[in-house]
PDB file of C-alpha atoms in Angstrom:
ATOM      1  CA  MET A  20     -45.932 144.058 -46.824  1.00  0.00           C
ATOM      2  CA  ASN A  21     -44.151 140.757 -47.086  1.00  0.00           C
ATOM      3  CA  LEU A  22     -44.104 139.978 -50.802  1.00  0.00           C
ATOM      4  CA  PHE A  23     -44.159 136.273 -50.109  1.00  0.00           C
ATOM      5  CA  PHE A  24     -47.191 136.052 -47.847  1.00  0.00           C
ATOM      6  CA  PHE A  25     -48.980 134.127 -50.556  1.00  0.00           C
ATOM      7  CA  PHE A  26     -46.875 131.063 -49.791  1.00  0.00           C
ATOM      8  CA  SER A  27     -49.436 130.511 -47.049  1.00  0.00           C
ATOM      9  CA  LEU A  28     -51.871 129.302 -49.720  1.00  0.00           C
ATOM     10  CA  LEU A  29     -52.259 125.810 -48.355  1.00  0.00           C
ATOM     11  CA  PHE A  30     -54.725 123.912 -50.481  1.00  0.00           C
ATOM     12  CA  SER A  31     -56.402 122.358 -47.459  1.00  0.00           C
ATOM     13  CA  SER A  32     -57.631 125.819 -46.494  1.00  0.00           C
ATOM     14  CA  PHE A  33     -59.973 126.242 -49.437  1.00  0.00           C
ATOM     15  CA  PHE A  34     -61.455 122.794 -49.945  1.00  0.00           C
ATOM     16  CA  ASN A  35     -64.498 123.627 -47.863  1.00  0.00           C
ATOM     17  CA  LEU A  36     -66.210 126.109 -50.187  1.00  0.00           C
ATOM     18  CA  SER A  37     -64.808 125.420 -53.640  1.00  0.00           C
ATOM     19  CA  VAL A  38     -66.553 123.948 -56.646  1.00  0.00           C
ATOM     20  CA  ALA A  39     -64.214 121.932 -58.826  1.00  0.00           C
ATOM     21  CA  ARG A  40     -65.858 122.743 -62.157  1.00  0.00           C
ATOM     22  CA  GLY A  41     -66.535 126.437 -61.761  1.00  0.00           C
ATOM     23  CA  GLY A  42     -70.197 126.111 -60.805  1.00  0.00           C
ATOM     24  CA  SER A  43     -71.949 128.499 -58.471  1.00  0.00           C
ATOM     25  CA  PRO A  44     -71.945 127.262 -54.846  1.00  0.00           C
ATOM     26  CA  SER A  45     -75.211 129.048 -54.029  1.00  0.00           C
ATOM     27  CA  SER A  46     -76.272 126.706 -51.246  1.00  0.00           C
ATOM     28  CA  ILE A  47     -72.969 125.534 -49.810  1.00  0.00           C
ATOM     29  CA  ASN A  48     -72.844 125.675 -46.046  1.00  0.00           C
ATOM     30  CA  ALA A  49     -70.767 128.664 -45.038  1.00  0.00           C
ATOM     31  CA  SER A  50     -69.702 126.947 -41.835  1.00  0.00           C
ATOM     32  CA  GLY A  51     -67.238 124.925 -43.886  1.00  0.00           C
ATOM     33  CA  VAL A  52     -65.372 121.863 -42.727  1.00  0.00           C
ATOM     34  CA  VAL A  53     -65.787 120.813 -39.124  1.00  0.00           C
ATOM     35  CA  ASN A  54     -62.514 119.067 -38.460  1.00  0.00           C
ATOM     36  CA  GLY A  55     -60.602 119.181 -41.749  1.00  0.00           C
ATOM     37  CA  SER A  56     -60.888 115.455 -42.346  1.00  0.00           C
ATOM     38  CA  PHE A  57     -61.453 114.297 -45.894  1.00  0.00           C
ATOM     39  CA  ALA A  58     -61.223 110.552 -45.201  1.00  0.00           C
ATOM     40  CA  ALA A  59     -58.532 108.889 -47.302  1.00  0.00           C
ATOM     41  CA  SER A  60     -59.395 110.478 -50.626  1.00  0.00           C
ATOM     42  CA  GLY A  61     -59.098 113.969 -52.059  1.00  0.00           C
ATOM     43  CA  ARG A  62     -62.307 113.294 -53.961  1.00  0.00           C
ATOM     44  CA  HIS A  63     -64.330 113.596 -50.776  1.00  0.00           C
ATOM     45  CA  LEU A  64     -64.137 117.370 -50.857  1.00  0.00           C
ATOM     46  CA  PHE A  65     -67.220 117.901 -48.759  1.00  0.00           C
ATOM     47  CA  ALA A  66     -66.860 115.293 -46.024  1.00  0.00           C
ATOM     48  CA  ASP A  67     -67.658 115.997 -42.381  1.00  0.00           C
ATOM     49  CA  MET A  68     -69.901 118.998 -43.074  1.00  0.00           C
ATOM     50  CA  LYS A  69     -72.990 119.678 -40.997  1.00  0.00           C
ATOM     51  CA  VAL A  70     -75.571 120.506 -43.641  1.00  0.00           C
ATOM     52  CA  SER A  71     -79.321 120.496 -44.179  1.00  0.00           C
ATOM     53  CA  LEU A  72     -81.070 117.999 -46.459  1.00  0.00           C
ATOM     54  CA  ALA A  73     -81.191 120.534 -49.305  1.00  0.00           C
ATOM     55  CA  GLU A  74     -77.517 121.257 -48.856  1.00  0.00           C
ATOM     56  CA  GLN A  75     -76.747 117.546 -48.791  1.00  0.00           C
ATOM     57  CA  LEU A  76     -78.419 117.160 -52.188  1.00  0.00           C
ATOM     58  CA  GLN A  77     -76.429 120.069 -53.556  1.00  0.00           C
ATOM     59  CA  LEU A  78     -73.194 118.711 -52.151  1.00  0.00           C
ATOM     60  CA  LYS A  79     -73.960 115.284 -53.586  1.00  0.00           C
ATOM     61  CA  ARG A  80     -74.352 116.857 -57.013  1.00  0.00           C
ATOM     62  CA  LEU A  81     -71.066 118.711 -56.623  1.00  0.00           C
ATOM     63  CA  GLU A  82     -69.309 115.572 -55.440  1.00  0.00           C
ATOM     64  CA  GLU A  83     -70.543 113.758 -58.542  1.00  0.00           C
ATOM     65  CA  LEU A  84     -69.014 116.501 -60.658  1.00  0.00           C
ATOM     66  CA  ALA A  85     -65.709 116.067 -58.843  1.00  0.00           C
ATOM     67  CA  LYS A  86     -65.481 112.303 -59.302  1.00  0.00           C
ATOM     68  CA  ASP A  87     -63.405 112.348 -62.466  1.00  0.00           C
ATOM     69  CA  TYR A  88     -60.585 114.499 -63.737  1.00  0.00           C
ATOM     70  CA  MET A  89     -61.752 117.274 -66.004  1.00  0.00           C
ATOM     71  CA  SER A  90     -61.186 116.833 -69.725  1.00  0.00           C
ATOM     72  CA  ASN A  91     -59.493 119.664 -71.588  1.00  0.00           C
ATOM     73  CA  SER A  92     -62.879 120.969 -72.721  1.00  0.00           C
ATOM     74  CA  ASP A  93     -64.192 120.673 -69.146  1.00  0.00           C
ATOM     75  CA  LEU A  94     -61.211 122.677 -67.947  1.00  0.00           C
ATOM     76  CA  GLU A  95     -61.820 125.405 -70.501  1.00  0.00           C
ATOM     77  CA  ASN A  96     -65.514 125.561 -69.604  1.00  0.00           C
ATOM     78  CA  ALA A  97     -64.663 125.754 -65.901  1.00  0.00           C
ATOM     79  CA  LEU A  98     -62.313 128.684 -66.460  1.00  0.00           C
ATOM     80  CA  MET A  99     -64.805 130.544 -68.638  1.00  0.00           C
ATOM     81  CA  SER A 100     -67.624 129.947 -66.161  1.00  0.00           C
ATOM     82  CA  LEU A 101     -65.474 131.090 -63.269  1.00  0.00           C
ATOM     83  CA  ASN A 102     -64.363 134.174 -65.171  1.00  0.00           C
ATOM     84  CA  SER A 103     -67.981 135.048 -65.936  1.00  0.00           C
ATOM     85  CA  ARG A 104     -68.960 134.608 -62.299  1.00  0.00           C
ATOM     86  CA  CYS A 105     -66.052 136.669 -60.957  1.00  0.00           C
ATOM     87  CA  SER A 106     -65.355 139.032 -63.839  1.00  0.00           C
ATOM     88  CA  GLY A 107     -64.492 141.880 -61.498  1.00  0.00           C
ATOM     89  CA  ILE A 108     -61.386 140.141 -60.178  1.00  0.00           C
ATOM     90  CA  SER A 109     -60.400 137.817 -63.014  1.00  0.00           C
ATOM     91  CA  ARG A 110     -59.543 137.525 -66.661  1.00  0.00           C
ATOM     92  CA  VAL A 111     -58.757 134.541 -68.893  1.00  0.00           C
ATOM     93  CA  TYR A 112     -56.134 134.668 -71.618  1.00  0.00           C
ATOM     94  CA  SER A 113     -54.130 132.194 -73.696  1.00  0.00           C
ATOM     95  CA  ILE A 114     -50.329 132.165 -73.849  1.00  0.00           C
ATOM     96  CA  GLY A 115     -50.224 129.855 -76.875  1.00  0.00           C
ATOM     97  CA  LYS A 116     -51.298 126.428 -78.069  1.00  0.00           C
ATOM     98  CA  SER A 117     -50.147 122.852 -77.637  1.00  0.00           C
ATOM     99  CA  VAL A 118     -48.898 120.636 -80.472  1.00  0.00           C
ATOM    100  CA  HIS A 119     -52.502 119.577 -81.130  1.00  0.00           C
ATOM    101  CA  GLY A 120     -53.748 123.148 -81.014  1.00  0.00           C
ATOM    102  CA  VAL A 121     -55.268 123.152 -77.520  1.00  0.00           C
ATOM    103  CA  PRO A 122     -55.138 126.672 -76.013  1.00  0.00           C
ATOM    104  CA  LEU A 123     -52.934 127.078 -72.952  1.00  0.00           C
ATOM    105  CA  TRP A 124     -55.414 129.005 -70.836  1.00  0.00           C
ATOM    106  CA  VAL A 125     -54.300 131.206 -67.956  1.00  0.00           C
ATOM    107  CA  MET A 126     -56.533 132.827 -65.368  1.00  0.00           C
ATOM    108  CA  GLU A 127     -55.305 136.006 -63.732  1.00  0.00           C
ATOM    109  CA  ILE A 128     -56.855 136.863 -60.381  1.00  0.00           C
ATOM    110  CA  SER A 129     -56.395 140.350 -58.944  1.00  0.00           C
ATOM    111  CA  ASP A 130     -58.449 143.333 -57.893  1.00  0.00           C
ATOM    112  CA  LYS A 131     -57.212 144.956 -61.119  1.00  0.00           C
ATOM    113  CA  PRO A 132     -56.683 142.099 -63.590  1.00  0.00           C
ATOM    114  CA  GLY A 133     -54.805 142.988 -66.754  1.00  0.00           C
ATOM    115  CA  LYS A 134     -53.322 146.186 -65.325  1.00  0.00           C
ATOM    116  CA  GLU A 135     -49.706 146.797 -64.364  1.00  0.00           C
ATOM    117  CA  GLU A 136     -49.279 147.643 -60.700  1.00  0.00           C
ATOM    118  CA  ALA A 137     -46.472 147.853 -58.172  1.00  0.00           C
ATOM    119  CA  GLU A 138     -47.519 144.471 -56.802  1.00  0.00           C
ATOM    120  CA  PRO A 139     -45.870 141.040 -56.951  1.00  0.00           C
ATOM    121  CA  ALA A 140     -46.907 138.756 -59.798  1.00  0.00           C
ATOM    122  CA  PHE A 141     -47.042 135.082 -58.939  1.00  0.00           C
ATOM    123  CA  LYS A 142     -47.686 132.128 -61.238  1.00  0.00           C
ATOM    124  CA  TYR A 143     -48.866 128.589 -60.655  1.00  0.00           C
ATOM    125  CA  ILE A 144     -48.371 125.948 -63.355  1.00  0.00           C
ATOM    126  CA  GLY A 145     -50.015 122.529 -63.265  1.00  0.00           C
ATOM    127  CA  ASN A 146     -49.929 119.372 -65.376  1.00  0.00           C
ATOM    128  CA  VAL A 147     -46.432 119.884 -66.834  1.00  0.00           C
ATOM    129  CA  HIS A 148     -46.363 116.109 -67.114  1.00  0.00           C
ATOM    130  CA  GLY A 149     -49.476 114.736 -68.754  1.00  0.00           C
ATOM    131  CA  ASP A 150     -49.803 111.831 -66.340  1.00  0.00           C
ATOM    132  CA  GLU A 151     -49.703 114.099 -63.274  1.00  0.00           C
ATOM    133  CA  PRO A 152     -53.211 115.603 -63.352  1.00  0.00           C
ATOM    134  CA  VAL A 153     -53.819 116.457 -59.702  1.00  0.00           C
ATOM    135  CA  GLY A 154     -52.235 119.897 -60.030  1.00  0.00           C
ATOM    136  CA  ARG A 155     -54.718 121.038 -62.665  1.00  0.00           C
ATOM    137  CA  GLU A 156     -57.628 120.110 -60.406  1.00  0.00           C
ATOM    138  CA  LEU A 157     -56.086 121.844 -57.398  1.00  0.00           C
ATOM    139  CA  LEU A 158     -55.460 125.035 -59.344  1.00  0.00           C
ATOM    140  CA  ILE A 159     -59.088 125.221 -60.435  1.00  0.00           C
ATOM    141  CA  LEU A 160     -60.038 124.759 -56.786  1.00  0.00           C
ATOM    142  CA  LEU A 161     -57.662 127.564 -55.813  1.00  0.00           C
ATOM    143  CA  ALA A 162     -59.199 129.908 -58.383  1.00  0.00           C
ATOM    144  CA  ASN A 163     -62.692 129.028 -57.169  1.00  0.00           C
ATOM    145  CA  TRP A 164     -61.731 129.571 -53.546  1.00  0.00           C
ATOM    146  CA  LEU A 165     -60.379 133.044 -54.272  1.00  0.00           C
ATOM    147  CA  CYS A 166     -63.447 133.903 -56.321  1.00  0.00           C
ATOM    148  CA  ASP A 167     -65.926 132.598 -53.748  1.00  0.00           C
ATOM    149  CA  ASN A 168     -64.222 134.129 -50.728  1.00  0.00           C
ATOM    150  CA  TYR A 169     -63.053 137.530 -51.924  1.00  0.00           C
ATOM    151  CA  MET A 170     -64.318 140.192 -49.508  1.00  0.00           C
ATOM    152  CA  LYS A 171     -65.464 137.393 -47.196  1.00  0.00           C
ATOM    153  CA  ASP A 172     -62.267 135.673 -46.072  1.00  0.00           C
ATOM    154  CA  PRO A 173     -59.338 137.857 -44.878  1.00  0.00           C
ATOM    155  CA  LEU A 174     -56.670 135.727 -46.568  1.00  0.00           C
ATOM    156  CA  ALA A 175     -58.505 135.553 -49.896  1.00  0.00           C
ATOM    157  CA  THR A 176     -59.082 139.306 -49.830  1.00  0.00           C
ATOM    158  CA  LEU A 177     -55.450 140.000 -48.924  1.00  0.00           C
ATOM    159  CA  ILE A 178     -54.238 137.911 -51.864  1.00  0.00           C
ATOM    160  CA  VAL A 179     -56.612 139.368 -54.448  1.00  0.00           C
ATOM    161  CA  ASP A 180     -55.958 142.962 -53.360  1.00  0.00           C
ATOM    162  CA  ASN A 181     -52.176 142.690 -53.206  1.00  0.00           C
ATOM    163  CA  VAL A 182     -51.049 140.102 -55.762  1.00  0.00           C
ATOM    164  CA  HIS A 183     -51.484 139.432 -59.464  1.00  0.00           C
ATOM    165  CA  LEU A 184     -51.946 135.659 -59.433  1.00  0.00           C
ATOM    166  CA  HIS A 185     -51.617 133.905 -62.796  1.00  0.00           C
ATOM    167  CA  ILE A 186     -52.854 130.310 -62.902  1.00  0.00           C
ATOM    168  CA  LEU A 187     -52.031 127.942 -65.783  1.00  0.00           C
ATOM    169  CA  PRO A 188     -53.879 124.741 -64.826  1.00  0.00           C
ATOM    170  CA  SER A 189     -52.485 122.638 -67.678  1.00  0.00           C
ATOM    171  CA  MET A 190     -49.219 123.191 -69.507  1.00  0.00           C
ATOM    172  CA  ASN A 191     -49.502 119.800 -71.206  1.00  0.00           C
ATOM    173  CA  PRO A 192     -53.109 119.217 -72.321  1.00  0.00           C
ATOM    174  CA  ASP A 193     -52.037 116.827 -75.094  1.00  0.00           C
ATOM    175  CA  GLY A 194     -50.082 114.650 -72.680  1.00  0.00           C
ATOM    176  CA  PHE A 195     -53.082 114.632 -70.365  1.00  0.00           C
ATOM    177  CA  SER A 196     -55.347 113.390 -73.160  1.00  0.00           C
ATOM    178  CA  LEU A 197     -52.778 110.755 -74.128  1.00  0.00           C
ATOM    179  CA  ARG A 198     -52.253 109.769 -70.470  1.00  0.00           C
ATOM    180  CA  ARG A 199     -48.491 109.997 -70.646  1.00  0.00           C
ATOM    181  CA  ARG A 200     -45.666 112.082 -69.249  1.00  0.00           C
ATOM    182  CA  GLY A 201     -44.592 113.776 -72.484  1.00  0.00           C
ATOM    183  CA  ASN A 202     -46.521 115.996 -74.856  1.00  0.00           C
ATOM    184  CA  ALA A 203     -47.968 114.992 -78.248  1.00  0.00           C
ATOM    185  CA  ASN A 204     -44.404 114.585 -79.559  1.00  0.00           C
ATOM    186  CA  ASN A 205     -43.585 112.537 -76.444  1.00  0.00           C
ATOM    187  CA  ILE A 206     -41.150 115.204 -75.234  1.00  0.00           C
ATOM    188  CA  ASP A 207     -40.751 115.750 -71.496  1.00  0.00           C
ATOM    189  CA  LEU A 208     -41.603 119.444 -71.254  1.00  0.00           C
ATOM    190  CA  ASN A 209     -39.842 119.701 -67.908  1.00  0.00           C
ATOM    191  CA  ARG A 210     -36.567 118.882 -69.701  1.00  0.00           C
ATOM    192  CA  ASP A 211     -37.199 121.084 -72.733  1.00  0.00           C
ATOM    193  CA  PHE A 212     -36.090 124.445 -71.341  1.00  0.00           C
ATOM    194  CA  PRO A 213     -32.604 125.976 -71.740  1.00  0.00           C
ATOM    195  CA  ASP A 214     -30.174 124.374 -69.310  1.00  0.00           C
ATOM    196  CA  GLN A 215     -27.136 126.076 -67.813  1.00  0.00           C
ATOM    197  CA  PHE A 216     -25.140 122.840 -68.026  1.00  0.00           C
ATOM    198  CA  PHE A 217     -26.480 121.238 -71.214  1.00  0.00           C
ATOM    199  CA  HIS A 218     -26.469 123.649 -74.132  1.00  0.00           C
ATOM    200  CA  MET A 219     -28.220 121.227 -76.461  1.00  0.00           C
ATOM    201  CA  ASN A 220     -31.437 122.930 -75.301  1.00  0.00           C
ATOM    202  CA  ASP A 221     -30.278 126.411 -76.295  1.00  0.00           C
ATOM    203  CA  ASP A 222     -31.640 126.346 -79.864  1.00  0.00           C
ATOM    204  CA  PRO A 223     -34.900 128.368 -79.732  1.00  0.00           C
ATOM    205  CA  GLY A 224     -36.291 126.578 -82.774  1.00  0.00           C
ATOM    206  CA  ALA A 225     -35.909 123.156 -81.192  1.00  0.00           C
ATOM    207  CA  HIS A 226     -38.279 123.749 -78.279  1.00  0.00           C
ATOM    208  CA  GLN A 227     -41.821 122.426 -78.153  1.00  0.00           C
ATOM    209  CA  PRO A 228     -44.758 124.832 -78.673  1.00  0.00           C
ATOM    210  CA  GLU A 229     -45.724 124.572 -75.004  1.00  0.00           C
ATOM    211  CA  THR A 230     -42.165 125.403 -73.910  1.00  0.00           C
ATOM    212  CA  LYS A 231     -41.965 128.365 -76.278  1.00  0.00           C
ATOM    213  CA  ALA A 232     -45.258 129.665 -74.916  1.00  0.00           C
ATOM    214  CA  ILE A 233     -43.940 129.583 -71.347  1.00  0.00           C
ATOM    215  CA  MET A 234     -40.703 131.310 -72.365  1.00  0.00           C
ATOM    216  CA  ARG A 235     -42.597 134.118 -74.132  1.00  0.00           C
ATOM    217  CA  TRP A 236     -44.849 134.414 -71.090  1.00  0.00           C
ATOM    218  CA  LEU A 237     -41.828 134.855 -68.813  1.00  0.00           C
ATOM    219  CA  GLU A 238     -40.510 137.611 -71.066  1.00  0.00           C
ATOM    220  CA  GLU A 239     -43.830 139.444 -70.976  1.00  0.00           C
ATOM    221  CA  ILE A 240     -44.393 139.233 -67.217  1.00  0.00           C
ATOM    222  CA  ARG A 241     -41.606 139.475 -64.638  1.00  0.00           C
ATOM    223  CA  PHE A 242     -42.944 137.091 -62.042  1.00  0.00           C
ATOM    224  CA  THR A 243     -41.837 137.581 -58.459  1.00  0.00           C
ATOM    225  CA  ALA A 244     -42.205 133.904 -57.618  1.00  0.00           C
ATOM    226  CA  SER A 245     -43.565 130.731 -59.147  1.00  0.00           C
ATOM    227  CA  ALA A 246     -44.627 127.199 -58.321  1.00  0.00           C
ATOM    228  CA  SER A 247     -45.146 124.146 -60.500  1.00  0.00           C
ATOM    229  CA  LEU A 248     -47.425 121.443 -59.122  1.00  0.00           C
ATOM    230  CA  HIS A 249     -46.373 117.873 -59.877  1.00  0.00           C
ATOM    231  CA  GLY A 250     -47.705 114.546 -58.660  1.00  0.00           C
ATOM    232  CA  GLY A 251     -46.603 111.116 -57.543  1.00  0.00           C
ATOM    233  CA  ALA A 252     -44.025 112.087 -54.910  1.00  0.00           C
ATOM    234  CA  LEU A 253     -43.531 114.280 -51.860  1.00  0.00           C
ATOM    235  CA  VAL A 254     -40.731 116.545 -53.038  1.00  0.00           C
ATOM    236  CA  ALA A 255     -39.819 120.223 -52.959  1.00  0.00           C
ATOM    237  CA  ASN A 256     -37.434 121.481 -55.646  1.00  0.00           C
ATOM    238  CA  TYR A 257     -35.631 124.799 -55.554  1.00  0.00           C
ATOM    239  CA  PRO A 258     -34.199 126.958 -58.369  1.00  0.00           C
ATOM    240  CA  TRP A 259     -30.690 126.234 -59.611  1.00  0.00           C
ATOM    241  CA  ASP A 260     -30.592 122.777 -58.017  1.00  0.00           C
ATOM    242  CA  GLY A 261     -29.021 121.035 -61.025  1.00  0.00           C
ATOM    243  CA  THR A 262     -25.455 119.792 -61.351  1.00  0.00           C
ATOM    244  CA  GLU A 263     -23.313 119.176 -64.382  1.00  0.00           C
ATOM    245  CA  ASN A 264     -23.104 115.429 -63.862  1.00  0.00           C
ATOM    246  CA  LYS A 265     -26.827 115.189 -63.000  1.00  0.00           C
ATOM    247  CA  LYS A 266     -26.042 112.603 -60.323  1.00  0.00           C
ATOM    248  CA  ASN A 267     -25.599 114.447 -57.066  1.00  0.00           C
ATOM    249  CA  ILE A 268     -26.616 117.795 -55.713  1.00  0.00           C
ATOM    250  CA  ILE A 269     -24.876 119.480 -52.834  1.00  0.00           C
ATOM    251  CA  MET A 270     -27.770 121.099 -51.010  1.00  0.00           C
ATOM    252  CA  ALA A 271     -25.616 121.841 -47.990  1.00  0.00           C
ATOM    253  CA  VAL A 272     -24.154 124.967 -49.605  1.00  0.00           C
ATOM    254  CA  GLN A 273     -27.560 126.545 -50.053  1.00  0.00           C
ATOM    255  CA  MET A 274     -28.941 125.181 -46.814  1.00  0.00           C
ATOM    256  CA  MET A 275     -26.132 126.830 -44.861  1.00  0.00           C
ATOM    257  CA  LYS A 276     -27.746 130.146 -45.767  1.00  0.00           C
ATOM    258  CA  HIS A 277     -30.857 128.985 -43.971  1.00  0.00           C
ATOM    259  CA  SER A 278     -29.220 126.924 -41.251  1.00  0.00           C
ATOM    260  CA  ASN A 279     -31.639 128.131 -38.591  1.00  0.00           C
ATOM    261  CA  THR A 280     -34.640 126.640 -40.361  1.00  0.00           C
ATOM    262  CA  TRP A 281     -36.128 123.255 -39.636  1.00  0.00           C
ATOM    263  CA  LEU A 282     -35.871 122.363 -43.316  1.00  0.00           C
ATOM    264  CA  ALA A 283     -32.097 122.807 -43.362  1.00  0.00           C
ATOM    265  CA  SER A 284     -31.597 119.912 -40.971  1.00  0.00           C
ATOM    266  CA  THR A 285     -33.993 117.513 -42.659  1.00  0.00           C
ATOM    267  CA  VAL A 286     -33.532 117.821 -46.427  1.00  0.00           C
ATOM    268  CA  VAL A 287     -31.572 114.936 -47.902  1.00  0.00           C
ATOM    269  CA  PRO A 288     -28.921 116.149 -50.395  1.00  0.00           C
ATOM    270  CA  ILE A 289     -30.130 114.422 -53.568  1.00  0.00           C
ATOM    271  CA  ILE A 290     -31.429 115.593 -56.905  1.00  0.00           C
ATOM    272  CA  THR A 291     -34.929 114.578 -57.864  1.00  0.00           C
ATOM    273  CA  CYS A 292     -36.342 113.258 -61.117  1.00  0.00           C
ATOM    274  CA  LEU A 293     -39.328 115.570 -61.392  1.00  0.00           C
TER     275      LEU A 293
END
């Protein structure tokens, strides 16, 4: 089995049946989205669906719930509700707390959650920057989609049965509440990890609580692959893409290894500011 089949988890594929706040979609139309159009806004999660009057009322209620970003307490409630609804394939655990003491909740989704298996472990992290909240919403949608469609949709079933998926919707709950990039100490968590070029970050005691929690997490679980969802730009970053002078990045060296791919001929060799 290709260990990286889960990269096919395109978020547009699970909008049709997901409930943003962990509620039970008991009357959602199983026919899903007709043409995949969601107008110009990601808030219109249920547009273009052919539904009955009763279903329209239900969808209207769900759309109201999805109007605003979830607060930290909303996010916790959504995870707990989802875990209760899909307890057979999920578990919720905390990897630590933020500066202000908010738990960093993780949801694991697998056919055998909490057990070690010879299967790839994959993690998603959202909301590293407090003012980039879309990722936390998308990750809750992803968890709901897997829960709602396990044993119904072939892709959802394939993922749950063959991967241990760990979802951390919000790494920076304090920054989210404060509506800023940094955490409660106004530290950019994405720049707080040890750096191969800048050893000022090597002191374990100097890291923020959120950073320490992630580092302990990585020691406990050997993840096969990971993704961090940011917002505000259309960018794809790859591991080890830093340079000592932090000004330029020579992507051509790495891209030569994948010269037959479409991406190799289109990526501009610059470093991003994510």
